[in-house]
Short mmCIF file of C-alpha atoms and ligand atoms in Angstrom, two decimals:
data_model
loop_
_atom_site.label_atom_id
_atom_site.label_comp_id
_atom_site.label_asym_id
_atom_site.label_seq_id
_atom_site.Cartn_x
_atom_site.Cartn_y
_atom_site.Cartn_z
CA MET A 21 -13.99 4.05 -27.12
CA ALA A 22 -12.42 2.76 -23.80
CA THR A 23 -14.05 1.97 -20.04
CA GLY A 24 -13.24 5.11 -18.33
CA PHE A 25 -11.38 4.49 -14.74
CA PHE A 26 -11.74 7.32 -12.28
CA TRP A 27 -9.93 7.01 -9.32
CA ASP A 28 -7.30 9.48 -6.83
CA GLU A 29 -4.58 8.73 -4.15
CA ARG A 30 -6.33 11.11 -2.23
CA CYS A 31 -9.39 8.84 -1.66
CA PHE A 32 -7.14 6.00 -0.07
CA TRP A 33 -6.21 8.58 2.67
CA HIS A 34 -9.10 8.74 4.15
CA SER A 35 -8.95 7.60 7.75
CA GLY A 36 -11.41 6.49 10.05
CA GLY A 37 -9.96 6.74 13.55
CA ASN A 38 -9.26 3.96 15.94
CA TYR A 39 -11.45 1.15 15.62
CA SER A 40 -10.76 -2.60 15.95
CA PHE A 41 -13.10 -4.08 13.34
CA MET A 42 -16.56 -2.13 14.18
CA ALA A 43 -15.69 -1.43 18.18
CA PRO A 44 -13.58 1.35 19.01
CA VAL A 45 -10.43 0.46 20.69
CA GLY A 46 -10.25 0.97 24.74
CA GLY A 47 -10.48 -1.08 27.55
CA MET A 48 -10.61 -4.98 26.51
CA VAL A 49 -10.56 -4.27 22.67
CA GLN A 50 -6.92 -4.25 21.58
CA PRO A 51 -6.12 -2.15 18.18
CA ALA A 52 -6.53 -4.28 14.99
CA SER A 53 -3.41 -5.44 13.04
CA SER A 54 -5.55 -4.21 9.91
CA GLY A 55 -5.49 -1.01 11.16
CA GLY A 56 -8.79 -0.06 12.26
CA LEU A 57 -12.48 -0.05 10.65
CA PRO A 58 -13.33 -2.79 7.86
CA GLU A 59 -13.44 0.43 5.58
CA ASN A 60 -9.81 0.64 5.17
CA PRO A 61 -7.79 1.71 1.92
CA GLU A 62 -6.69 -1.60 1.04
CA THR A 63 -9.68 -3.29 -0.70
CA LYS A 64 -9.67 -0.13 -2.99
CA ARG A 65 -6.25 0.30 -3.44
CA ARG A 66 -5.49 -3.43 -4.09
CA LEU A 67 -8.01 -3.28 -7.07
CA LYS A 68 -6.45 -1.10 -8.64
CA ASN A 69 -2.97 -2.72 -7.95
CA LEU A 70 -4.20 -6.00 -9.54
CA LEU A 71 -5.51 -3.76 -12.59
CA HIS A 72 -1.63 -2.88 -12.94
CA VAL A 73 -0.14 -6.03 -12.25
CA SER A 74 -2.88 -7.88 -14.91
CA GLY A 75 -1.83 -5.17 -17.70
CA LEU A 76 -5.70 -4.36 -17.65
CA TRP A 77 -4.85 -0.36 -16.61
CA ALA A 78 -3.61 0.20 -19.98
CA GLU A 79 -6.59 -0.64 -21.40
CA LEU A 80 -8.75 1.85 -19.53
CA THR A 81 -8.98 5.29 -20.15
CA THR A 82 -7.61 6.23 -16.07
CA ARG A 83 -8.04 9.63 -14.89
CA SER A 84 -8.75 11.69 -11.58
CA SER A 85 -11.74 14.17 -11.59
CA GLU A 86 -12.68 17.52 -10.24
CA PRO A 87 -13.60 17.46 -6.43
CA ALA A 88 -17.76 17.95 -6.27
CA THR A 89 -18.47 21.56 -6.15
CA GLU A 90 -20.09 23.27 -2.80
CA GLU A 91 -22.92 24.00 -5.63
CA ASP A 92 -23.15 20.17 -6.19
CA LEU A 93 -22.99 19.06 -3.03
CA ARG A 94 -25.84 21.58 -1.80
CA ARG A 95 -28.53 20.27 -4.29
CA ILE A 96 -28.54 16.89 -1.62
CA HIS A 97 -27.05 18.12 1.53
CA PRO A 98 -28.28 21.48 3.58
CA GLU A 99 -25.62 24.26 4.10
CA GLY A 100 -25.93 23.37 8.03
CA PHE A 101 -24.89 19.87 7.54
CA LEU A 102 -21.87 20.76 5.42
CA SER A 103 -20.59 23.67 7.67
CA GLU A 104 -20.78 21.30 10.42
CA PHE A 105 -18.86 18.56 8.75
CA ARG A 106 -16.30 21.27 7.60
CA ALA A 107 -15.80 22.76 11.09
CA ILE A 108 -15.54 19.35 12.73
CA ALA A 109 -13.01 17.68 10.16
CA LYS A 110 -10.93 20.88 10.07
CA ALA A 111 -10.62 20.70 13.83
CA GLY A 112 -8.82 17.28 13.42
CA GLY A 113 -11.97 15.05 12.47
CA GLY A 114 -14.33 13.70 14.50
CA GLU A 115 -17.79 11.71 13.84
CA THR A 116 -21.77 12.81 14.05
CA GLY A 117 -23.28 10.04 12.23
CA LEU A 118 -23.07 6.34 13.06
CA ARG A 119 -19.93 4.40 12.39
CA ALA A 120 -18.84 7.08 9.87
CA PRO A 121 -15.52 8.91 11.35
CA TYR A 122 -13.47 10.73 9.60
CA GLY A 123 -9.75 12.71 9.68
CA PRO A 124 -8.90 16.36 9.55
CA ASP A 125 -9.05 16.01 5.68
CA GLY A 126 -12.26 14.16 5.86
CA TYR A 127 -14.09 16.86 4.19
CA GLU A 128 -12.04 17.62 1.16
CA ILE A 129 -11.65 13.86 0.47
CA ALA A 130 -15.24 12.98 0.09
CA LYS A 131 -15.62 15.72 -2.34
CA VAL A 132 -13.35 14.30 -4.27
CA SER A 133 -14.94 10.80 -3.62
CA ALA A 134 -18.31 12.36 -5.05
CA GLY A 135 -16.35 14.06 -7.58
CA LEU A 136 -15.33 10.67 -9.10
CA ALA A 137 -18.69 9.28 -9.39
CA LYS A 138 -19.61 12.65 -10.85
CA GLY A 139 -17.00 12.62 -13.46
CA ALA A 140 -17.49 8.98 -14.25
CA LEU A 141 -21.01 9.66 -14.99
CA PHE A 142 -20.74 12.96 -17.02
CA SER A 143 -18.43 10.89 -19.04
CA VAL A 144 -20.54 8.50 -20.19
CA LEU A 145 -23.68 11.34 -20.64
CA GLU A 146 -20.87 13.49 -22.51
CA GLY A 147 -19.43 10.30 -24.76
CA ALA A 148 -16.28 11.04 -23.99
CA THR A 149 -15.92 7.14 -22.64
CA ALA A 150 -17.90 3.73 -23.32
CA ASN A 151 -18.97 3.54 -19.92
CA ALA A 152 -16.85 4.26 -16.44
CA TYR A 153 -16.03 2.79 -12.94
CA ALA A 154 -15.44 5.48 -10.23
CA LEU A 155 -13.28 4.01 -7.47
CA SER A 156 -14.60 6.19 -4.63
CA ARG A 157 -13.81 6.48 -1.35
CA PRO A 158 -15.24 7.09 1.03
CA PRO A 159 -18.67 5.23 -0.28
CA GLY A 160 -21.93 7.19 -0.21
CA HIS A 161 -24.79 4.85 -0.69
CA HIS A 162 -26.14 5.07 2.97
CA CYS A 163 -25.63 9.06 3.56
CA LEU A 164 -28.92 10.53 4.19
CA PRO A 165 -28.79 14.73 3.53
CA GLU A 166 -28.17 15.19 7.08
CA TRP A 167 -26.88 12.41 8.38
CA GLN A 168 -23.56 10.26 7.56
CA ASN A 169 -23.71 6.51 8.14
CA GLY A 170 -22.25 3.40 7.67
CA PHE A 171 -18.90 4.32 6.67
CA CYS A 172 -20.67 7.25 4.19
CA LEU A 173 -19.84 10.75 4.65
CA LEU A 174 -21.35 12.18 1.20
CA ALA A 175 -24.00 10.93 -1.12
CA ASN A 176 -21.83 10.32 -4.08
CA ILE A 177 -24.26 9.02 -6.26
CA ALA A 178 -27.01 11.15 -5.65
CA ILE A 179 -24.78 14.13 -6.19
CA ALA A 180 -23.69 13.03 -9.45
CA ILE A 181 -27.37 12.56 -10.25
CA GLU A 182 -28.25 15.84 -9.29
CA ALA A 183 -25.71 17.58 -11.05
CA ALA A 184 -26.11 15.95 -14.23
CA LEU A 185 -29.80 16.32 -14.06
CA ALA A 186 -29.13 19.96 -13.26
CA GLU A 187 -26.95 20.49 -16.34
CA GLY A 188 -29.47 19.08 -18.89
CA LYS A 189 -27.06 16.11 -19.65
CA ALA A 190 -29.78 13.59 -18.16
CA GLU A 191 -33.73 13.50 -17.50
CA ARG A 192 -33.92 9.84 -16.13
CA ILE A 193 -31.54 7.60 -14.42
CA ALA A 194 -32.04 4.25 -12.86
CA VAL A 195 -29.95 3.24 -9.41
CA LEU A 196 -29.06 -0.59 -9.26
CA ASP A 197 -27.61 -1.05 -5.90
CA TRP A 198 -25.98 -4.44 -5.48
CA ASP A 199 -24.19 -3.67 -2.24
CA VAL A 200 -24.58 -6.28 0.17
CA HIS A 201 -26.10 -3.66 2.35
CA HIS A 202 -29.38 -1.58 1.44
CA GLY A 203 -28.88 1.53 -0.44
CA ASN A 204 -31.14 3.87 2.13
CA GLY A 205 -29.42 6.87 1.68
CA THR A 206 -30.10 6.87 -2.29
CA GLU A 207 -33.89 5.37 -1.45
CA ALA A 208 -34.48 8.34 0.87
CA ILE A 209 -33.09 10.94 -1.30
CA PHE A 210 -35.29 9.98 -4.28
CA TYR A 211 -38.40 8.33 -2.44
CA GLY A 212 -40.75 10.96 -3.44
CA ARG A 213 -39.23 11.52 -7.14
CA ASP A 214 -39.96 9.68 -10.40
CA ASP A 215 -37.36 10.86 -12.41
CA VAL A 216 -34.71 8.56 -10.33
CA LEU A 217 -35.20 4.56 -10.14
CA THR A 218 -33.76 3.19 -6.85
CA VAL A 219 -33.29 -0.63 -6.88
CA SER A 220 -31.30 -2.80 -4.24
CA LEU A 221 -30.66 -6.05 -3.88
CA HIS A 222 -29.27 -6.68 -0.32
CA GLN A 223 -29.17 -9.13 2.68
CA GLU A 224 -32.22 -8.72 4.56
CA ARG A 225 -31.80 -6.96 7.99
CA ASN A 226 -27.98 -6.70 7.73
CA TYR A 227 -27.82 -3.02 7.96
CA PRO A 228 -29.65 -0.96 8.48
CA LEU A 229 -31.84 -2.82 10.35
CA ASP A 230 -35.02 -1.18 9.83
CA THR A 231 -35.14 -0.43 6.02
CA GLY A 232 -34.94 -2.19 3.01
CA ASP A 233 -38.45 -4.11 2.74
CA PHE A 234 -39.91 -5.13 -0.31
CA ALA A 235 -42.94 -3.14 0.62
CA ASP A 236 -41.39 0.19 0.24
CA ARG A 237 -42.21 1.25 -3.12
CA GLY A 238 -41.61 5.16 -2.82
CA THR A 239 -44.18 7.95 -2.24
CA GLY A 240 -46.21 10.58 -3.85
CA ARG A 241 -45.10 11.13 -7.82
CA GLY A 242 -42.34 8.52 -6.85
CA THR A 243 -44.73 5.63 -6.33
CA GLY A 244 -43.42 2.68 -7.74
CA ALA A 245 -40.16 4.50 -8.57
CA ASN A 246 -38.30 2.19 -5.68
CA LEU A 247 -37.72 -1.14 -5.21
CA ASN A 248 -36.01 -3.33 -2.77
CA VAL A 249 -35.15 -6.94 -2.87
CA PRO A 250 -34.23 -8.17 0.27
CA LEU A 251 -32.50 -11.50 0.30
CA PRO A 252 -31.79 -13.92 2.95
CA PRO A 253 -28.52 -15.07 4.12
CA GLY A 254 -26.76 -17.65 2.09
CA THR A 255 -27.90 -16.33 -0.95
CA GLY A 256 -25.25 -17.28 -3.60
CA HIS A 257 -24.59 -17.02 -7.36
CA ARG A 258 -27.73 -18.58 -8.72
CA GLY A 259 -29.67 -16.30 -6.41
CA TYR A 260 -28.32 -13.19 -6.81
CA LEU A 261 -28.69 -13.85 -10.87
CA MET A 262 -32.60 -14.99 -10.43
CA ALA A 263 -33.11 -11.68 -8.30
CA LEU A 264 -31.78 -9.53 -10.94
CA ASP A 265 -33.30 -11.38 -13.75
CA ARG A 266 -36.88 -11.71 -12.57
CA LEU A 267 -36.97 -8.25 -10.45
CA ALA A 268 -34.28 -5.92 -11.10
CA LEU A 269 -33.89 -5.79 -14.52
CA PRO A 270 -37.34 -5.90 -15.52
CA ALA A 271 -37.99 -2.85 -13.57
CA ILE A 272 -34.86 -0.70 -15.13
CA ARG A 273 -36.21 -2.26 -18.44
CA ALA A 274 -39.61 -0.31 -17.99
CA PHE A 275 -38.19 2.68 -16.20
CA ARG A 276 -36.19 3.48 -19.26
CA PRO A 277 -33.25 5.57 -18.11
CA ASP A 278 -31.07 7.67 -20.13
CA ALA A 279 -28.39 6.09 -18.03
CA ILE A 280 -27.68 3.38 -15.37
CA ILE A 281 -25.59 3.90 -12.48
CA VAL A 282 -24.62 0.78 -10.42
CA ALA A 283 -23.75 1.19 -6.99
CA CYS A 284 -21.19 -1.58 -7.16
CA GLY A 285 -20.42 -2.82 -3.63
CA PHE A 286 -18.40 -6.20 -3.34
CA ASP A 287 -19.23 -6.78 0.25
CA ALA A 288 -21.87 -9.77 -1.62
CA GLY A 289 -18.72 -11.67 -1.88
CA ALA A 290 -18.50 -15.15 0.35
CA PHE A 291 -15.44 -14.05 2.27
CA ASP A 292 -16.85 -10.89 3.40
CA PRO A 293 -16.61 -9.78 7.06
CA LEU A 294 -20.11 -7.67 7.02
CA GLY A 295 -21.80 -9.98 4.75
CA ARG A 296 -23.24 -13.23 4.81
CA MET A 297 -23.94 -14.14 1.14
CA LEU A 298 -22.01 -16.45 -0.81
CA ALA A 299 -21.54 -14.51 -4.35
CA MET A 300 -18.37 -14.95 -6.42
CA GLN A 301 -16.34 -13.49 -8.97
CA GLU A 302 -18.53 -15.01 -11.79
CA THR A 303 -21.37 -13.88 -10.42
CA PHE A 304 -20.23 -10.20 -10.38
CA ARG A 305 -19.03 -11.24 -13.80
CA GLU A 306 -22.47 -12.21 -15.13
CA MET A 307 -24.54 -9.30 -13.31
CA THR A 308 -22.18 -7.12 -15.29
CA ARG A 309 -22.81 -8.61 -18.18
CA ALA A 310 -26.64 -8.42 -17.61
CA VAL A 311 -26.64 -4.88 -16.70
CA MET A 312 -24.56 -3.71 -19.94
CA ALA A 313 -27.04 -6.02 -22.44
CA LEU A 314 -29.88 -3.72 -20.58
CA SER A 315 -28.05 -0.70 -20.88
CA ASN A 316 -27.25 -1.37 -24.69
CA ASP A 317 -31.03 -2.00 -25.21
CA VAL A 318 -32.29 1.05 -23.40
CA CYS A 319 -30.03 3.73 -22.74
CA LYS A 320 -27.07 3.32 -25.71
CA GLY A 321 -24.92 1.33 -23.21
CA ARG A 322 -24.39 4.07 -20.81
CA LEU A 323 -23.48 2.56 -17.70
CA VAL A 324 -21.63 3.89 -14.52
CA MET A 325 -20.27 1.85 -11.68
CA VAL A 326 -19.56 3.58 -8.44
CA HIS A 327 -17.68 2.20 -5.78
CA GLU A 328 -19.42 1.34 -2.82
CA GLY A 329 -18.72 -1.16 -0.07
CA GLY A 330 -16.66 -4.42 -0.11
CA TYR A 331 -13.94 -5.54 2.63
CA SER A 332 -12.30 -8.56 2.15
CA GLU A 333 -9.18 -7.25 1.16
CA MET A 334 -7.94 -10.49 -0.72
CA HIS A 335 -11.16 -11.19 -2.75
CA VAL A 336 -12.46 -7.65 -3.70
CA PRO A 337 -9.76 -7.05 -6.10
CA PHE A 338 -10.28 -10.34 -7.85
CA LEU A 339 -14.35 -9.34 -7.73
CA GLY A 340 -13.65 -5.97 -9.15
CA HIS A 341 -11.12 -6.98 -11.72
CA ALA A 342 -14.31 -9.36 -13.46
CA VAL A 343 -16.30 -6.06 -13.65
CA LEU A 344 -13.74 -3.96 -15.45
CA GLU A 345 -12.88 -7.36 -17.99
CA GLU A 346 -16.44 -7.00 -18.59
CA MET A 347 -16.94 -3.23 -18.99
CA SER A 348 -14.13 -2.97 -21.18
CA GLY A 349 -14.28 -6.05 -23.03
CA SER A 350 -11.00 -7.11 -22.68
CA VAL A 351 -9.28 -10.95 -23.05
CA ILE A 352 -7.08 -10.21 -19.98
CA ARG A 353 -8.20 -12.50 -16.82
CA ALA A 354 -7.44 -12.39 -13.37
CA VAL A 355 -8.62 -15.32 -12.16
CA ASP A 356 -10.27 -15.75 -9.03
CA PRO A 357 -7.86 -18.28 -6.71
CA PHE A 358 -10.83 -18.94 -4.58
CA ALA A 359 -13.19 -19.66 -7.62
CA ASP A 360 -13.08 -23.62 -7.00
CA THR A 361 -14.10 -23.67 -3.61
CA LEU A 362 -16.71 -21.66 -3.69
CA ALA A 363 -18.65 -23.09 -6.50
CA LYS A 364 -18.36 -26.15 -4.41
CA ARG A 365 -20.33 -24.62 -1.38
CA GLN A 366 -22.79 -22.28 -3.32
CA PRO A 367 -26.62 -23.10 -1.80
CA GLY A 368 -28.37 -26.65 -2.77
CA LYS A 369 -31.30 -27.35 -4.78
CA ALA A 370 -33.84 -27.06 -2.36
CA PHE A 371 -32.62 -23.21 -1.14
CA ASP A 372 -32.72 -22.26 -4.94
CA ARG A 373 -35.95 -23.45 -5.50
CA TRP A 374 -37.47 -21.72 -2.35
CA LEU A 375 -35.93 -18.47 -3.12
CA ASP A 376 -37.16 -18.67 -6.75
CA ASP A 377 -40.82 -19.37 -5.13
CA MET A 378 -40.07 -15.73 -3.08
CA LEU A 379 -38.96 -14.03 -5.83
CA GLY A 380 -41.69 -15.29 -8.01
CA GLU A 381 -44.16 -13.87 -5.58
CA MET A 382 -42.62 -10.56 -5.28
CA ALA A 383 -42.64 -10.18 -9.46
CA VAL A 384 -46.38 -10.91 -8.92
CA ALA A 385 -46.66 -8.09 -6.36
CA MET A 386 -44.49 -5.30 -8.34
ZN1 LIG B 16 -21.93 -2.32 2.05
#
C-alpha cells in the first residue's frame, strides 16, 4: 500500500490580506515583496512542486478530499462562531481573532483544509493507504473553538479526530505536535479528555506567549493526557531527538492509541523566520522514522501527518520531502542543499548536556 498525499489547489488560494510580514501595511510599513503574511502559499506549494520534480509524486497516492461538513465543524466550533466566520467571509473577508485574516473564500477554503486532514485520517483508519500526509492550508493547531489565531481558521486535526471518533473508526488517538509553536488549540479542545492524548514539542515562550508549560498536564479525566515539552531557543538536531525519545514517544507508547497524528510544522527548521531553532532535514527524517517505528509497534503503522506551520519557502520543501521519503519508503532523495552548513552550526556539547539534564528532570516528573 502506498502513502496517501492529500492536497487541494484551493488551499493555495487562501489569502490573508495586506501585511508586511506580521505588521499591517500602512504608515511607515511598506508592502512586502513576498506578498504579505509569512503564512503564504509558497512554502506549501513548493513542497508539492519538489515532489513533482524529484519524481516522488508518482509513488504517492495523491488525491483531494471532500470538505469537512457543517456537522464535522459543529463537533468543535459553536454555530455562533461558524455563522460569524461565514458572514464575514461572504462580505469580503476580515479578521476576528489575532493574526488570522481571510478573504471572501476563507470559510470554504478552511473547510477544504480541514477536509484534507479528515480524508487523510479516514484513509489510514480504513486501510486505504498505509499512512497519509495532508497538505492542509490554512493550518489549524492554534484555533480554539471560538477564536481564530496564529493563521489558524478551523481546528483541522481536532475536527478530523472528532469525525473519526463519532463514526466509530477509532477510540483513542494521540497527537504529536512538532510545529515550533505550541499546539494550544488542540490542547485546549482535548484538555479534559482521556481518549485523545496531546503532546507538543515547541520553542518556549514563542507563540502563544502564555501557554505550553510542562506543568499543564490536563484536567479531570484528561489529567495526564496532555504533555508539553517547551524547548529553549537554539535547540537543534540532537535536542529534538532527545526530547522525542525521552518524553514524547514514551508518553504515546503508554497511551496505546489507535492512530497517531503528527501536527507537522516545519518552523523548527533553522531558517524559519518565526522560530529560533536549529532543526534540519535529517532532524525531520529521523523524527519521522522514530514515530513510524512507534506507530508500527502500537497502532499497526496508522500514522497521519497534517501540515501546520513552516515559513521558509526555500527550506520547507526539503524538510517535507524527507518526511515523505520516509513515510513512503522511497529511495528517491531530494538532498537539502543547506544540510552541510547547518550540520556545522548545531549546538555544542555543553548545550546538549544541559538540555539532556533538563529533559531528564522532566521525564522523572512526568
Ligand atoms: Zn508554527
